[in-house]
Coordinates of C-alpha atoms in Angstrom, one line a residue:
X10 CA -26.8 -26.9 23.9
X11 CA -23.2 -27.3 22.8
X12 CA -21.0 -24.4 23.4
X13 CA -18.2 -23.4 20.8
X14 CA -14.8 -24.1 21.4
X15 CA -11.9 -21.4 20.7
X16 CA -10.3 -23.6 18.2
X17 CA -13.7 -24.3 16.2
X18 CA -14.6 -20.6 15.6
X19 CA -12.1 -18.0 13.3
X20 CA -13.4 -15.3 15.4
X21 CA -11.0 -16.0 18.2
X22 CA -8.2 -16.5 16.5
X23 CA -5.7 -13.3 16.0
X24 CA -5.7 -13.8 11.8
X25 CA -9.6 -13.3 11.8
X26 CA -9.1 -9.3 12.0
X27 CA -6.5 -8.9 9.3
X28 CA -6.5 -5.6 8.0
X29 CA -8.9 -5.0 5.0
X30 CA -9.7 -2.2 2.7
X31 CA -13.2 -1.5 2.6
X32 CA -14.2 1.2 -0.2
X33 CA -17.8 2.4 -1.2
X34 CA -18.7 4.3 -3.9
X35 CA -21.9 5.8 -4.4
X36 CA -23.8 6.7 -7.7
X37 CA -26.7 8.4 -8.7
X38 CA -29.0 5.6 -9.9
X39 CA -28.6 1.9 -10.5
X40 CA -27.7 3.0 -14.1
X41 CA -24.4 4.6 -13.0
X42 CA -23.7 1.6 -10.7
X43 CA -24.8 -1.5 -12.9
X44 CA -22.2 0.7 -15.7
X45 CA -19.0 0.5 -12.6
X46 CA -19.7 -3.1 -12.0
X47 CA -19.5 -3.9 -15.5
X48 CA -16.4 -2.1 -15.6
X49 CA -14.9 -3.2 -12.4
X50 CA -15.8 -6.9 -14.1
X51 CA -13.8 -6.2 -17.1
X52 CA -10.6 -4.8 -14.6
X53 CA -10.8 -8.1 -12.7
X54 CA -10.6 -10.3 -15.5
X55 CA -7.9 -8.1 -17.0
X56 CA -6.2 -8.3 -13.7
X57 CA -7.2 -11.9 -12.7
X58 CA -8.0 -10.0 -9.6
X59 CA -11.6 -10.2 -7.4
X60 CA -12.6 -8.4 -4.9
X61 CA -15.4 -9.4 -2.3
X62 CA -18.6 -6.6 -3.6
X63 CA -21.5 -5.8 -2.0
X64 CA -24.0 -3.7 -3.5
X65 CA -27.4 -2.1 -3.9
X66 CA -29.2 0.0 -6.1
X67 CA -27.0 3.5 -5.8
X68 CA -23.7 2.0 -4.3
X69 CA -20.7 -0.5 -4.3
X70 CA -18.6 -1.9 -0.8
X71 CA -15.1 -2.8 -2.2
X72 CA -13.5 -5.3 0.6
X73 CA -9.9 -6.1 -0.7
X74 CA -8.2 -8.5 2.3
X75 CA -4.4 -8.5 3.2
X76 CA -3.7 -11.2 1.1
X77 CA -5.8 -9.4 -1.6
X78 CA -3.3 -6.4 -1.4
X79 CA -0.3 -7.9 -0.5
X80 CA -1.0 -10.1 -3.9
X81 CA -1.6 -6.5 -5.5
X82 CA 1.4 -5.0 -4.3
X83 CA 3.7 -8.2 -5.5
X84 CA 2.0 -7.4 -9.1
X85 CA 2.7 -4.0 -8.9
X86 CA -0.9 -3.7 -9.7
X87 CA -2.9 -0.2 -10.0
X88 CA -6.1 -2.1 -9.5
X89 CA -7.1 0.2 -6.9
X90 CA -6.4 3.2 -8.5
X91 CA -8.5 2.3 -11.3
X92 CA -11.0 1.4 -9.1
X93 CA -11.1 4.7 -8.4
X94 CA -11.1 5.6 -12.0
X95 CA -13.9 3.6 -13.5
X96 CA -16.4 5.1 -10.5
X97 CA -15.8 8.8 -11.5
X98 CA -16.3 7.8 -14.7
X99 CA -19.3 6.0 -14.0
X100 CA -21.1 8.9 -12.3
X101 CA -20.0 8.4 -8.6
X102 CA -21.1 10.9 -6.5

Protein backbone atom coordinates (compact mmCIF):
# COMPACT_ATOMS: atom_id res chain seq x y z
CA UNK A 1 0.00 0.00 0.00
CA UNK A 2 1.45 3.39 -0.90
CA UNK A 3 1.76 5.78 1.79
CA UNK A 4 1.10 9.71 1.21
CA UNK A 5 3.73 11.99 0.94
CA UNK A 6 3.63 15.56 2.83
CA UNK A 7 3.74 17.35 -0.44
CA UNK A 8 0.81 15.22 -2.06
CA UNK A 9 -1.75 15.99 0.69
CA UNK A 10 -3.14 19.89 1.61
CA UNK A 11 -3.66 18.74 4.99
CA UNK A 12 -0.06 19.17 5.90
CA UNK A 13 0.59 22.13 4.61
CA UNK A 14 0.21 25.37 6.94
CA UNK A 15 -2.49 27.22 4.22
CA UNK A 16 -4.89 24.12 4.72
CA UNK A 17 -6.28 25.72 8.13
CA UNK A 18 -6.91 29.23 6.94
CA UNK A 19 -9.23 30.86 9.01
CA UNK A 20 -12.98 30.46 7.89
CA UNK A 21 -16.30 31.82 8.95
CA UNK A 22 -18.60 29.08 9.50
CA UNK A 23 -22.38 30.44 10.22
CA UNK A 24 -25.57 28.33 10.75
CA UNK A 25 -28.83 29.38 10.81
CA UNK A 26 -31.68 27.47 11.83
CA UNK A 27 -35.42 27.73 10.79
CA UNK A 28 -38.52 26.25 11.66
CA UNK A 29 -39.36 24.10 8.64
CA UNK A 30 -37.93 23.59 5.23
CA UNK A 31 -40.35 26.31 4.18
CA UNK A 32 -38.53 29.00 6.07
CA UNK A 33 -35.21 27.60 4.88
CA UNK A 34 -35.91 26.80 1.06
CA UNK A 35 -37.37 30.88 1.38
CA UNK A 36 -33.35 32.06 2.86
CA UNK A 37 -31.70 30.06 0.16
CA UNK A 38 -33.62 31.62 -2.37
CA UNK A 39 -32.77 34.76 -0.98
CA UNK A 40 -29.22 34.23 -0.15
CA UNK A 41 -29.22 33.11 -4.09
CA UNK A 42 -30.47 36.33 -5.23
CA UNK A 43 -27.60 38.28 -2.69
CA UNK A 44 -24.96 36.21 -4.40
CA UNK A 45 -25.77 36.98 -7.77
CA UNK A 46 -26.26 40.61 -6.82
CA UNK A 47 -22.93 40.40 -5.15
CA UNK A 48 -21.22 38.00 -7.62
CA UNK A 49 -20.30 36.51 -4.26
CA UNK A 50 -20.71 32.44 -3.20
CA UNK A 51 -20.37 30.99 -0.35
CA UNK A 52 -19.69 27.07 0.22
CA UNK A 53 -23.65 25.94 1.87
CA UNK A 54 -24.55 23.01 3.46
CA UNK A 55 -27.99 22.36 4.41
CA UNK A 56 -30.87 20.23 5.49
CA UNK A 57 -34.35 20.43 6.10
CA UNK A 58 -34.44 23.19 9.12
CA UNK A 59 -30.90 24.70 8.71
CA UNK A 60 -28.09 26.43 6.63
CA UNK A 61 -23.88 26.13 7.32
CA UNK A 62 -22.43 29.35 5.83
CA UNK A 63 -18.51 28.67 5.24
CA UNK A 64 -17.00 31.92 3.81
CA UNK A 65 -12.86 31.22 3.52
CA UNK A 66 -10.17 33.94 3.93
CA UNK A 67 -9.96 34.64 0.53
CA UNK A 68 -13.84 34.77 0.52
CA UNK A 69 -13.65 37.64 3.17
CA UNK A 70 -10.68 39.31 2.42
CA UNK A 71 -12.41 39.58 -1.34
CA UNK A 72 -15.49 40.94 0.83
CA UNK A 73 -13.66 43.30 2.71
CA UNK A 74 -11.72 44.79 -0.60
CA UNK A 75 -15.56 45.36 -1.89
CA UNK A 76 -16.56 46.82 1.05
CA UNK A 77 -19.28 44.41 0.84
CA UNK A 78 -22.23 43.91 3.65
CA UNK A 79 -22.77 40.47 2.30
CA UNK A 80 -22.53 39.11 5.70
CA UNK A 81 -24.60 41.41 7.30
CA UNK A 82 -27.37 40.69 5.04
CA UNK A 83 -26.84 37.35 5.50
CA UNK A 84 -27.91 37.93 8.70
CA UNK A 85 -30.80 39.88 7.43
CA UNK A 86 -32.57 37.64 4.96
CA UNK A 87 -32.51 34.66 7.81
CA UNK A 88 -34.53 36.81 10.38
CA UNK A 89 -36.57 37.56 7.85
CA UNK A 90 -36.98 34.13 6.71
CA UNK A 91 -38.10 32.75 10.08
CA UNK A 92 -34.69 31.75 11.70
CA UNK A 93 -35.04 30.67 14.90
Amino acid sequence: MAQAREEDTDIATPAAYKPVLNQRFDFGNYVETRRFLDQLAKLSRREDYYPNLSFGKTYVVVSIDAEGLATLDRRVSAFTSEMETLAAASGKV
